Coordinates of C-alpha atoms in Angstrom, one line a residue:
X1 CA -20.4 18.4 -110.8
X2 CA -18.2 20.4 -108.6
X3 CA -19.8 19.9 -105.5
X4 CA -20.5 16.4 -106.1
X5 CA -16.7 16.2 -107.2
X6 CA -15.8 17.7 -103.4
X7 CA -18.2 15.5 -101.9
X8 CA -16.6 12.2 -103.2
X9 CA -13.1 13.8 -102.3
X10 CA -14.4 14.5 -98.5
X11 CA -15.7 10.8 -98.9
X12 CA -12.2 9.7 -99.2
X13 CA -10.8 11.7 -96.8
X14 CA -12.5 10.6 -94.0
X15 CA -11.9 7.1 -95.0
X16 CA -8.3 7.0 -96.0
X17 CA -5.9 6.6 -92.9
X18 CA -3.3 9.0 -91.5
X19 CA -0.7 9.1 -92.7
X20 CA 1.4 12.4 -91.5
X21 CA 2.1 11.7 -87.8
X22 CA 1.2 15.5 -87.1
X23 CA -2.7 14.7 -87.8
X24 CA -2.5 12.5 -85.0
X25 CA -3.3 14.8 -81.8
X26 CA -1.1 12.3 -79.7
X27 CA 1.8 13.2 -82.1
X28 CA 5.2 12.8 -80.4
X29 CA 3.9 12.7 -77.0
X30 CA 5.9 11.9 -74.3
X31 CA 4.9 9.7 -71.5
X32 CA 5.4 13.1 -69.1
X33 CA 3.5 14.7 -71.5
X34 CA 0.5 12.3 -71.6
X35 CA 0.8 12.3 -67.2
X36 CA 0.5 16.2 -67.3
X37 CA -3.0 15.4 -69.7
X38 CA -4.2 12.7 -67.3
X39 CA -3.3 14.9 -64.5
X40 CA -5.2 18.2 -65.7
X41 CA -8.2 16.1 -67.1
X42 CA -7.7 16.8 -70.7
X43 CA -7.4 12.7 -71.2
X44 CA -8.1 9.9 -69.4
X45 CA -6.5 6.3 -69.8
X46 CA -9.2 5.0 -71.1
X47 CA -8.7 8.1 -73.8
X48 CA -5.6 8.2 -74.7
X49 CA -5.9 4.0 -75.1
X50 CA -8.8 4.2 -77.8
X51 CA -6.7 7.0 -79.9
X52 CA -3.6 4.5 -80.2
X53 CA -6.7 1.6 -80.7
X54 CA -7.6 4.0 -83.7
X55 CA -3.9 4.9 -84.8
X56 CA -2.9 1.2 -85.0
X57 CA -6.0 0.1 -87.4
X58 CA -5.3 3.2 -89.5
X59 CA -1.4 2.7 -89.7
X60 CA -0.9 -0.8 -88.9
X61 CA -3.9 -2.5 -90.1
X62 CA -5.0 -0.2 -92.9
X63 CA -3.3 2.5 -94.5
X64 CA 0.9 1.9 -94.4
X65 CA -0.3 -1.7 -93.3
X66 CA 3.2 -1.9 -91.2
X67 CA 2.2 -4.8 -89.9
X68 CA 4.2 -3.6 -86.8
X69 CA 1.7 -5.3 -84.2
X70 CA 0.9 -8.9 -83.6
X71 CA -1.7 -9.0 -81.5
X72 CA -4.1 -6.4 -79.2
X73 CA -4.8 -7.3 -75.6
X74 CA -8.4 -7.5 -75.3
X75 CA -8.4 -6.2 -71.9
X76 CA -6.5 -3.4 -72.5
X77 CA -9.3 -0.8 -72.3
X78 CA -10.9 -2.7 -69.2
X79 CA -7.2 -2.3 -67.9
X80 CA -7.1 1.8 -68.7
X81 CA -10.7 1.9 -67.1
X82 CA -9.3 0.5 -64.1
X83 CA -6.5 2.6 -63.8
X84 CA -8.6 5.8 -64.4
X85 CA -10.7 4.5 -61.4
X86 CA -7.7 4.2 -59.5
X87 CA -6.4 7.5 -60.3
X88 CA -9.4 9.0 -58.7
X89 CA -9.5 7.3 -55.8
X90 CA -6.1 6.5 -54.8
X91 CA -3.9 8.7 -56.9
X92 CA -1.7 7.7 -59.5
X93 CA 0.5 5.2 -58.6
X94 CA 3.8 6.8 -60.7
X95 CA 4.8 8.3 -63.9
X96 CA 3.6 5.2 -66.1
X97 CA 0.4 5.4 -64.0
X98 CA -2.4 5.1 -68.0
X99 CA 0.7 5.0 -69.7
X100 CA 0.3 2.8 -72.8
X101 CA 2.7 0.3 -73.7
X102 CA 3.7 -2.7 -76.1
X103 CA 5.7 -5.5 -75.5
X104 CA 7.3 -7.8 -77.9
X105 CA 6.0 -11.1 -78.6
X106 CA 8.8 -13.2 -77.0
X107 CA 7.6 -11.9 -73.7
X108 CA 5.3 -14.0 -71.8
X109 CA 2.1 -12.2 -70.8
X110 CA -0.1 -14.3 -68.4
X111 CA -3.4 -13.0 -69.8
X112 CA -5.0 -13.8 -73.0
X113 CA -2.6 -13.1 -75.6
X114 CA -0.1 -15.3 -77.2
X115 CA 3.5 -15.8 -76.6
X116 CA 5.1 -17.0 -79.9
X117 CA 8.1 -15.5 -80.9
X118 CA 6.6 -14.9 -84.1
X119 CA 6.3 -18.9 -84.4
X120 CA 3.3 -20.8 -85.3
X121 CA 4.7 -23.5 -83.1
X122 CA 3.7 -21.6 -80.2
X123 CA 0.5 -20.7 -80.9
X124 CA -2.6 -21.3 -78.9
X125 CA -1.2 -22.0 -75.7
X126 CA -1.1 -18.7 -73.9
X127 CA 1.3 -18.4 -71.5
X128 CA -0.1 -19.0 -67.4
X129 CA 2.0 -16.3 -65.8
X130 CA 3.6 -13.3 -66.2
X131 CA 7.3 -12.4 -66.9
X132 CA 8.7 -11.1 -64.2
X133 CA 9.6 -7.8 -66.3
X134 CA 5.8 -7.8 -67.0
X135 CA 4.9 -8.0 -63.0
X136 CA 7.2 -5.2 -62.7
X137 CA 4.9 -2.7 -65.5
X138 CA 1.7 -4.2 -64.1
X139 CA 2.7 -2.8 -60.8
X140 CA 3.5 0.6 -62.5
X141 CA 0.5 1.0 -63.9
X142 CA 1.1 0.7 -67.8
X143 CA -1.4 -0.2 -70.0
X144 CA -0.7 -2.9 -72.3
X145 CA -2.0 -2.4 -75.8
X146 CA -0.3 -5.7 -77.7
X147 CA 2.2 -7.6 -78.8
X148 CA 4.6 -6.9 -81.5
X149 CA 6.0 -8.4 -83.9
X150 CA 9.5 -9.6 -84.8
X151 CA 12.6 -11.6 -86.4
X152 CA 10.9 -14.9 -85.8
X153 CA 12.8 -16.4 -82.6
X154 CA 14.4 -13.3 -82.1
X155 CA 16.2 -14.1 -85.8
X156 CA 18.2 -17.2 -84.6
X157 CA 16.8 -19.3 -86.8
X158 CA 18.4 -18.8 -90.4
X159 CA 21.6 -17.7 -91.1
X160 CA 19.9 -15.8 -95.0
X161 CA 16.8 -14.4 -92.8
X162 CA 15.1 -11.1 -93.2
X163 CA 15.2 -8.8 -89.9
X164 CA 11.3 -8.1 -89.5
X165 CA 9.6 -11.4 -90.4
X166 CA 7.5 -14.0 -88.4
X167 CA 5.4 -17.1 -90.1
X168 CA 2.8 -15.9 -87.5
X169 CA 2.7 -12.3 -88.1
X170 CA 4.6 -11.1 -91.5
X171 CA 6.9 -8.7 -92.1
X172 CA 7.1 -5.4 -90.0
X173 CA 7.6 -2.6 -92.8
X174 CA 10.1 0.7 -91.4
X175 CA 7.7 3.8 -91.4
X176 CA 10.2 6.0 -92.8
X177 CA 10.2 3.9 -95.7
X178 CA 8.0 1.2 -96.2
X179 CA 10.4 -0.9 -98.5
X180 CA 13.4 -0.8 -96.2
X181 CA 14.2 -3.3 -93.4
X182 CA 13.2 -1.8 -89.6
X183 CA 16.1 -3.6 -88.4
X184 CA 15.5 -6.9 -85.9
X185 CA 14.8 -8.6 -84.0
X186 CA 12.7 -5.8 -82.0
X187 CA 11.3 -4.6 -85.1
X188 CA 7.8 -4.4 -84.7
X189 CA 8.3 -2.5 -80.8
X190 CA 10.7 -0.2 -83.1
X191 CA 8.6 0.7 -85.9
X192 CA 5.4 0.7 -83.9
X193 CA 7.0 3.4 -81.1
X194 CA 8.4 5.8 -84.4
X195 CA 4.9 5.9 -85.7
X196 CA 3.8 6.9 -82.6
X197 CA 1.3 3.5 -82.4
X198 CA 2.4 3.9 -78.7
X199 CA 4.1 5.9 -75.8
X200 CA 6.8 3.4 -75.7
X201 CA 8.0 0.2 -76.1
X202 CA 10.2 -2.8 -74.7
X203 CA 12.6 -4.7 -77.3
X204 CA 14.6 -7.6 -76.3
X205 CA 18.6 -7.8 -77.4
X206 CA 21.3 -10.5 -77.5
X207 CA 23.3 -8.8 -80.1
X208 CA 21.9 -5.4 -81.8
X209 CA 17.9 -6.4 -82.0
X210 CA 17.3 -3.5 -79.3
X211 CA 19.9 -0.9 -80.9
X212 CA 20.1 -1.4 -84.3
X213 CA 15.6 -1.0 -84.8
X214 CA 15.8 1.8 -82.8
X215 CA 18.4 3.1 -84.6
X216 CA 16.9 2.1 -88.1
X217 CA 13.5 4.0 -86.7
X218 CA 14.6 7.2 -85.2
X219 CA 14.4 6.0 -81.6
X220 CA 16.3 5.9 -78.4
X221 CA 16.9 2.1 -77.2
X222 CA 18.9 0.7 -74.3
X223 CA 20.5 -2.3 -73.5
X224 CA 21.2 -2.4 -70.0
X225 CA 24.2 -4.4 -67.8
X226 CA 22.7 -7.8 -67.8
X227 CA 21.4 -8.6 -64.8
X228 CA 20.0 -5.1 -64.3
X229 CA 16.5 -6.3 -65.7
X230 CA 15.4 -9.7 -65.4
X231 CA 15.0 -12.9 -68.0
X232 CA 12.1 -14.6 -66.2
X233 CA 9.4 -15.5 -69.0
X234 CA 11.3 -14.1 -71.8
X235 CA 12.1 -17.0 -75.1
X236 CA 16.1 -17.0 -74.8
X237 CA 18.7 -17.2 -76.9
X238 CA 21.6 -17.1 -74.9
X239 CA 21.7 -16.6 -71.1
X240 CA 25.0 -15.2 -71.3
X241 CA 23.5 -12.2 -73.4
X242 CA 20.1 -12.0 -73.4
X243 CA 18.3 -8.9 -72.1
X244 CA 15.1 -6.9 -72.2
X245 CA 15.0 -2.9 -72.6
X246 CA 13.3 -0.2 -73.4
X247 CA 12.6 1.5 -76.6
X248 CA 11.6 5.4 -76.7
X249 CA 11.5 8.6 -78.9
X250 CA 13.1 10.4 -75.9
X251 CA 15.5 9.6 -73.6
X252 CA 13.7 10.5 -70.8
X253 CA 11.1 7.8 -71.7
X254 CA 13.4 5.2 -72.1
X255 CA 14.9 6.1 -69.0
X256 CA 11.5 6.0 -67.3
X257 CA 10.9 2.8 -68.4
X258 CA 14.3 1.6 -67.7
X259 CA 13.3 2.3 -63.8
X260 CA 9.9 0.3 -64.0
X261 CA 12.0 -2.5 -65.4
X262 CA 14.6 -3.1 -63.4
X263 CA 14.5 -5.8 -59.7
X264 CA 16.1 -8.7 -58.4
X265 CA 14.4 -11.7 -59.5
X266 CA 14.9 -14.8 -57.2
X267 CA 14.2 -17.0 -61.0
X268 CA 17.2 -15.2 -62.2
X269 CA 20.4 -15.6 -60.5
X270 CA 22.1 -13.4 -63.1
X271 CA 19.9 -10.1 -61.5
X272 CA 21.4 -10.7 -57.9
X273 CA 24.1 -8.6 -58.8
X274 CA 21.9 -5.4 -60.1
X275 CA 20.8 -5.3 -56.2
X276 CA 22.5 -2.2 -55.6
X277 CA 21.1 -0.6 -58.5
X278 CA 17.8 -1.7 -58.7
X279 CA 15.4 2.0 -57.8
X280 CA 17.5 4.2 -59.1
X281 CA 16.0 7.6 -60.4
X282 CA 17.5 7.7 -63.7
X283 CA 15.3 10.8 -64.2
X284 CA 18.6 12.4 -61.9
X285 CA 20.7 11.8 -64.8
X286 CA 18.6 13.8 -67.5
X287 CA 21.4 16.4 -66.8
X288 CA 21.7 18.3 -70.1
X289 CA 25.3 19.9 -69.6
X290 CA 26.7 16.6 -69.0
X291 CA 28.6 16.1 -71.9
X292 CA 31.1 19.5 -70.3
X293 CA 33.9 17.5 -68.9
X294 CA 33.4 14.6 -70.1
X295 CA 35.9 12.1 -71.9
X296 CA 34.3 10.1 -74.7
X297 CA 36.5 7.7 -76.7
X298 CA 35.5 7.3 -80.7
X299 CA 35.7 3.6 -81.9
X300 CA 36.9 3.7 -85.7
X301 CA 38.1 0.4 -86.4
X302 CA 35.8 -1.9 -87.8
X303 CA 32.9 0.6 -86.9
X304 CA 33.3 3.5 -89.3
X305 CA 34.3 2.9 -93.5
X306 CA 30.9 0.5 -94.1
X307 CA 28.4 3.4 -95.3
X308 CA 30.2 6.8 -96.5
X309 CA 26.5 8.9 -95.1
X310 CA 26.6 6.9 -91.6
X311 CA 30.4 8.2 -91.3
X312 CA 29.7 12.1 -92.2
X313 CA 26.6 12.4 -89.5
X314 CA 28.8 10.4 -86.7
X315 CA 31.9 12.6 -87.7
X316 CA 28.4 15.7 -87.3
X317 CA 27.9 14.2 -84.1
X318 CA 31.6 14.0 -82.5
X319 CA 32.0 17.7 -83.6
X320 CA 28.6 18.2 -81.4
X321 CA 29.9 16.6 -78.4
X322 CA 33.1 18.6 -79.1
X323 CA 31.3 22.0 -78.8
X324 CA 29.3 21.0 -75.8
X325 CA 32.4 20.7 -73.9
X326 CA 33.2 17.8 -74.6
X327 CA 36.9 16.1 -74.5
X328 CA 37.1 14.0 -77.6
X329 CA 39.7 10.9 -77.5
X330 CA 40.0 9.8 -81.1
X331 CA 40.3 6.8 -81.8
X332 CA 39.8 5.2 -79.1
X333 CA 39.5 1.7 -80.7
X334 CA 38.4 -1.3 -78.6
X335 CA 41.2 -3.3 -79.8
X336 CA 39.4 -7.4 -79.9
X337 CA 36.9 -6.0 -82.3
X338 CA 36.9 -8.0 -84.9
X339 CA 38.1 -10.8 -83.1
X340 CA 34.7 -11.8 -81.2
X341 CA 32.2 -13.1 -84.1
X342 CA 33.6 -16.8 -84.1
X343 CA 33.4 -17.6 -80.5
X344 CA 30.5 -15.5 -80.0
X345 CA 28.6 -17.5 -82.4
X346 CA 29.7 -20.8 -80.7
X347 CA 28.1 -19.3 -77.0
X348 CA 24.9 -19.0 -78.3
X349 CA 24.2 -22.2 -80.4
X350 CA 25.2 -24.2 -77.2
X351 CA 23.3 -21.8 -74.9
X352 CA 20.1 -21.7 -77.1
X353 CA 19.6 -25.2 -77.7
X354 CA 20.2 -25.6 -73.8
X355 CA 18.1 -22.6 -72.8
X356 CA 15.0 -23.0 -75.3
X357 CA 14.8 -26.4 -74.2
X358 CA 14.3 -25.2 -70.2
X359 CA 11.5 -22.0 -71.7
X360 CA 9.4 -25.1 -73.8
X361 CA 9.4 -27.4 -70.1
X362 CA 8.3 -23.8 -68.2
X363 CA 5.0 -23.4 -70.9
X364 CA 4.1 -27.5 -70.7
X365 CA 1.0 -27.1 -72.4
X366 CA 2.5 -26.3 -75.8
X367 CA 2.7 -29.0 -78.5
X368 CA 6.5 -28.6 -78.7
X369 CA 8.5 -29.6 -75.7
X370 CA 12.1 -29.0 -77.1
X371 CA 14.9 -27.3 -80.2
X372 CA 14.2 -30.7 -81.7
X373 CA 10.6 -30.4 -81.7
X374 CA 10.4 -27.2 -83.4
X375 CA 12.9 -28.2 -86.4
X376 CA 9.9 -31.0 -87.2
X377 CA 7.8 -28.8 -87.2
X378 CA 9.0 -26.2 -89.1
X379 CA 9.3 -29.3 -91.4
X380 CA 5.8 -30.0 -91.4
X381 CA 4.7 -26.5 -92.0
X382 CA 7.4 -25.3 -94.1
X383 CA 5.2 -23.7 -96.7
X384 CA 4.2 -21.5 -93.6
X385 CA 7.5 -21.3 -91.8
X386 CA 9.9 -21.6 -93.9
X387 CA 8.6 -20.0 -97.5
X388 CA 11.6 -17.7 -97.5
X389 CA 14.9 -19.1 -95.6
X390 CA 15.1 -22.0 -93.5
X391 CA 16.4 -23.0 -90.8
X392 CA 20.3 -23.7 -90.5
X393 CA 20.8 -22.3 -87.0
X394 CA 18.1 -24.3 -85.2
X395 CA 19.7 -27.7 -86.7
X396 CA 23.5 -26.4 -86.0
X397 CA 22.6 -25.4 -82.4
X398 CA 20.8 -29.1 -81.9
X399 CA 24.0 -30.8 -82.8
X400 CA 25.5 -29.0 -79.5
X401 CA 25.9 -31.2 -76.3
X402 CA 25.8 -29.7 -72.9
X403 CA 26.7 -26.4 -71.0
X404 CA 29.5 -28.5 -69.5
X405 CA 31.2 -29.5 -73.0
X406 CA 35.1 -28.2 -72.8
X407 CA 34.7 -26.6 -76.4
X408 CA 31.4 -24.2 -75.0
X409 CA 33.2 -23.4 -71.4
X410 CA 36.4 -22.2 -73.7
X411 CA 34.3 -20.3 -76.0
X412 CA 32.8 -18.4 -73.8
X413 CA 35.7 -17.2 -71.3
X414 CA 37.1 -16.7 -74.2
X415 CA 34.3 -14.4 -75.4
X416 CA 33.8 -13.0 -72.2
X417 CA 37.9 -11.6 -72.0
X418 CA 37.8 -10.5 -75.0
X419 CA 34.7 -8.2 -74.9
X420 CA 36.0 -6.8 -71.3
X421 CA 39.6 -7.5 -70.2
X422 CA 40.8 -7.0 -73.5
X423 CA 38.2 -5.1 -74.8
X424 CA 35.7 -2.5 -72.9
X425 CA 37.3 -2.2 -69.9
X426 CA 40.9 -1.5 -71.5
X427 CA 40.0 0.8 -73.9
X428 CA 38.4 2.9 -71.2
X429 CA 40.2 2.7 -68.2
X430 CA 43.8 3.5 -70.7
X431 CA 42.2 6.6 -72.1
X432 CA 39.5 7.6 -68.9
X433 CA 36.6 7.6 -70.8
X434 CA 33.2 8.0 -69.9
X435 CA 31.7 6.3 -72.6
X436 CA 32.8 5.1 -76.3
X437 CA 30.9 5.7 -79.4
X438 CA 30.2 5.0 -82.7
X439 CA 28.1 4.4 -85.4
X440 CA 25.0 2.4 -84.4
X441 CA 24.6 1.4 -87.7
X442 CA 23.9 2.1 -91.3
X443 CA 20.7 3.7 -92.8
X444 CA 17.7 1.1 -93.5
X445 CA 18.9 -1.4 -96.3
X446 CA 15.8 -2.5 -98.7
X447 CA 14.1 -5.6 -97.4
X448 CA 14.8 -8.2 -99.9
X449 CA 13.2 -11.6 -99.2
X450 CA 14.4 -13.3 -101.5
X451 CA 18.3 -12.8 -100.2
X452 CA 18.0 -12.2 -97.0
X453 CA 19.0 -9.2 -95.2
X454 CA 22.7 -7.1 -96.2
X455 CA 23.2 -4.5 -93.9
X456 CA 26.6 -3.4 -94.3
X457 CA 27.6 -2.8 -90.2
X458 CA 27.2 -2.4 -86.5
X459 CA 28.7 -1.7 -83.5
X460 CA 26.9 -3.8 -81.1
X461 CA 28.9 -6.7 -80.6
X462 CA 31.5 -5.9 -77.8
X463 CA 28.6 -4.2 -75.5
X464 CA 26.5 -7.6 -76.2
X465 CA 29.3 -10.1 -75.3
X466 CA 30.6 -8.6 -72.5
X467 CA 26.8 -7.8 -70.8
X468 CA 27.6 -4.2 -70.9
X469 CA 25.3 -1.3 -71.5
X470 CA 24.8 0.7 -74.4
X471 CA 22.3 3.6 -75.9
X472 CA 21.4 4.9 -79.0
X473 CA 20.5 7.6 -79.7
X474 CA 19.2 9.6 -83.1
X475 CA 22.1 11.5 -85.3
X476 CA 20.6 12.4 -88.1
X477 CA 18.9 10.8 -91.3
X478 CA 20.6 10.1 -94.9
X479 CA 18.0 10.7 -97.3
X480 CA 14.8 10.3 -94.7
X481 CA 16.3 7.3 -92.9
X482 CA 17.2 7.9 -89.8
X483 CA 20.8 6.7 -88.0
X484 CA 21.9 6.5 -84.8
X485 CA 24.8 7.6 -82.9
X486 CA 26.1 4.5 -79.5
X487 CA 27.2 5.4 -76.0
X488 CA 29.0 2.3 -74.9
X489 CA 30.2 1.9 -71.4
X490 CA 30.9 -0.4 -68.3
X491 CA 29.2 -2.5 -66.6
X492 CA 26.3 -0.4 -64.5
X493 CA 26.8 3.1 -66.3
X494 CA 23.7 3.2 -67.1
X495 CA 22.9 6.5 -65.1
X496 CA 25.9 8.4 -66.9
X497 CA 25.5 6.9 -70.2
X498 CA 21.8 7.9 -69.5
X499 CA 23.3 11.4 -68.7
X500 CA 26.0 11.6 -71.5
X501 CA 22.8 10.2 -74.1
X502 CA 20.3 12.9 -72.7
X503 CA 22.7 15.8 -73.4
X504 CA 24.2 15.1 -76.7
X505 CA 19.7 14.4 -77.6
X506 CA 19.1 18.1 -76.0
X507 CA 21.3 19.7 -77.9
X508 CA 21.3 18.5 -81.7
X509 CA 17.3 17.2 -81.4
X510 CA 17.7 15.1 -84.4
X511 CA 14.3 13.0 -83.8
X512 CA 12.0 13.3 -86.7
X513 CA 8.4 11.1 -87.2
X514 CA 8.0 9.2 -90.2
X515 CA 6.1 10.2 -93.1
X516 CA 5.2 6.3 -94.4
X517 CA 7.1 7.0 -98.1
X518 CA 6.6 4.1 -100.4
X519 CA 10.2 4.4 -100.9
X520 CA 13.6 6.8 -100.3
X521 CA 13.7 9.7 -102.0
X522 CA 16.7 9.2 -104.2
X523 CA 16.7 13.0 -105.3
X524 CA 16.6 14.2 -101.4
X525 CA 19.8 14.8 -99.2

């Protein structure tokens, strides 16, 4: 009875999925880390591809069931194969040289898989060319595993919607724990990065969707300057603050990826001005004594008082920077903060009915051809589309008229003065800082369908508006769920936020992988 008792348990084993990240032997790795195994011939490409092909259907399929990926490429193992060849023959071509990679599934990919935005409008028409972001990785040498899923239309589509969900692909689950939100609208890249599903990950933000699911998944994100990476092939929002960017457990592999990322598209006027810092080395900034010396400003209006746990691990984290040398301005409010939301929201329900509209006439062969379009159909297939929230932003922003409407050009100088003139670039240059922080955001809230999402508060509007950088970076966890800490900065920091980001990450190493827990342990710290 006993051995036939072990023999059953041995059965289940085997067939049960893994669940602590540390059975996985690709655990944690970083992209470095997986170049030094490619390099010495302890993995190939071709390898390390079929381990994350194994993680994901154990994870994401089975198991946890995060539901964190949309779609696989299909010729992602022909594509590691390749590389492996190329490897022998020619060298690697960088440090993403078999690196593998997933994108989010706003960002068009000219090969076989979709491009939907987590829509079912915009399904079975794959995309006919790259973005250009996607050139740009192609030419590093990545290896694209999938898609990933997100806030359906980057979650400007319902003003009661829940971060995480798509009528094409569900709802991405947070791997700390699997009832609580992993933030939007990059949530699938976030959760799928955490449970180590991949190397790394690009998110797209206009306001918080790369910063906040990093945040809510123990990652590093960063939204760059806009401009510094290009729009080309990406479903907009808003021109004026739309952005791609990497996600990462490390901020050295964000950082990597960052550099991969970045060129002057001719298809994007905005990235004319990144010229001068397109090729940088941001590797040069990994300086880990460079919070010594520096100035960082803390932002406590309207960004600390929200979530009593968030405010204890920040106040952790500003005592941190303090001991590493740190000069410590605080507060160092950015005064317009709460002033933004209104005209804010009025850019981008004038930009995305005008933007969308120009995406739809780039991809002719879908069977929607404009905002208007979509809203019927998301009428015709509301049991689909719409079986939880509807969709109040998409028929707001089609009452909008033109870019050249007075009430849009006000809104967004406006916007735009009040983010930087008034804002950033004040608070900064008044008190010489470096960089500002503050709370990313709060811990993971439950998800909660039926309502809608209630986080309780971020810090990523002034960065977003004003097209200035910002990182976050891991602080700590309240009860298992993890919260970050934001470097804001000016326009084109990147490299010392990068710097400021890598040392304050060296020294308190609060990155932790997720254990997939049903729920928060309420008797935990």
């Amino acid at each position: 009875m006993i051995s036939r008792a072990l023999a059953v348990l041995a059965l289940l084993l085997a067939v049960l999925p893994q669940s602590p990240s540390e059975t996985f032997p690709l655990s944690e790795a970083t992209a470095e880390q997986l170049q030094e195994w490619m390099t010495s011939g302890r993995y190939t490409a071709r390898q390390i591809t079929d381990l994350y092909f194994e993680r994901i259907e154990a994870i994401d399929r089975r198991g946890p069931a995060l539901g964190s990926i949309i779609e696989i490429n299909p010729d992602a193992r022909s594509m590691a194969d390749a590389l492996d060849e190329e490897r022998r023959t020619k060298g690697p071509r960088g440090p993403l040289h078999g690196i593998p990679i997933l994108i989010k599934d706003n960002i068009d990919t000219g090969d076989r898989m979709q491009t939907t935005a987590g829509s079912l409008a915009l399904e079975g028409a794959p995309a006919t060319r790259d973005a250009f972001i996607v050139g740009k990785l192609r030419e590093a040498g990545v290896v694209i595993l999938g898609k990933t899923n997100l806030s359906e239309w980057a979650n400007f589509r319902s003003t009661h919607s829940s971060s995480g969900w798509s009528g094409r692909g569900g709802l991405v689950k947070n791997p700390y724990a699997l009832d609580r939100n992993a933030c939007g609208s990059s949530s699938g890249t976030g959760a799928a990065v955490a449970a180590n599903l991949a190397a790394i990950g690009v998110g797209t933000e206009t306001d918080g969707s790369i910063v906040c699911p990093s945040a809510a998944n123990g990652l590093v994100g960063i939204k760059p300057t806009l401009g510094l990476v290009s729009r080309t092939g990406i479903v907009p929002i808003a021109h004026s603050q739309d952005t791609a960017g990497p996600m990462a457990r490390t901020v050295a592999d964000a950082a990597l990826l960052l550099a991969a990322m970045t060129g002057v598209d001719p298809a994007d006027a905005v990235s004319k001005a990144s010229a001068s810092h397109v090729g940088r080395d941001y590797k040069a900034s990994l300086n880990a004594g460079a919070l010594k010396g520096a100035r960082i400003g803390v932002a406590r209006k309207e960004y600390f008082g929200y979530s009593p746990t968030t405010d204890a691990l920040i106040e952790r984290a500003i005592a941190d920077m303090k001991a590493q040398g740190a000069t410590i301005v605080d507060p160092a409010d950015i005064p317009t903060a709460s002033k933004m939301d209104a005209c804010e929201n009025e850019v981008l329900q004038y930009e995305f009915k005008a933007d969308l509209n120009a995406y739809l006439a780039s991809r002719p062969s879908l069977g929607v051809r404009t905002l208007e379009d979509l809203i019927a159909f998301n009428e015709r297939e509301k049991d689909r589309e719409m079986p939880y929230f509807g969709q109040e932003l998409f028929l707001e922003s089609q009452k909008k008229g033109p870019l050249t409407t007075p009430a849009y050009r006000a809104a967004r100088a406006k916007c735009r003065s009040l983010a930087r003139e008034q804002g950033i670039d004040l608070v900064m240059r008044q008190h010489r800082l470096d960089a500002i922080v503050a709370p990313t955001g709060s811990p993971a809230w439950t998800t909660d369908l039926v309502n809608g999402d209630h986080f309780t508060g971020a810090s990523s509007t002034p960065a977003a508006v004003a097209g200035y950088p910002s990182i976050t970076v891991p602080a700590g966890d309240v009860r298992g769920l993890p919260v970050g800490l934001a470097f804001i900065g000016r326009a084109w920091s990147e490299p010392r936020l990068i710097a400021l980001a890598y040392a304050y990450e060296q020294a308190t190493k609060h990155r932790k992988p997720p254990t997939f827990a049903e729920h928060v342990d309420l008797n935990g710290k």
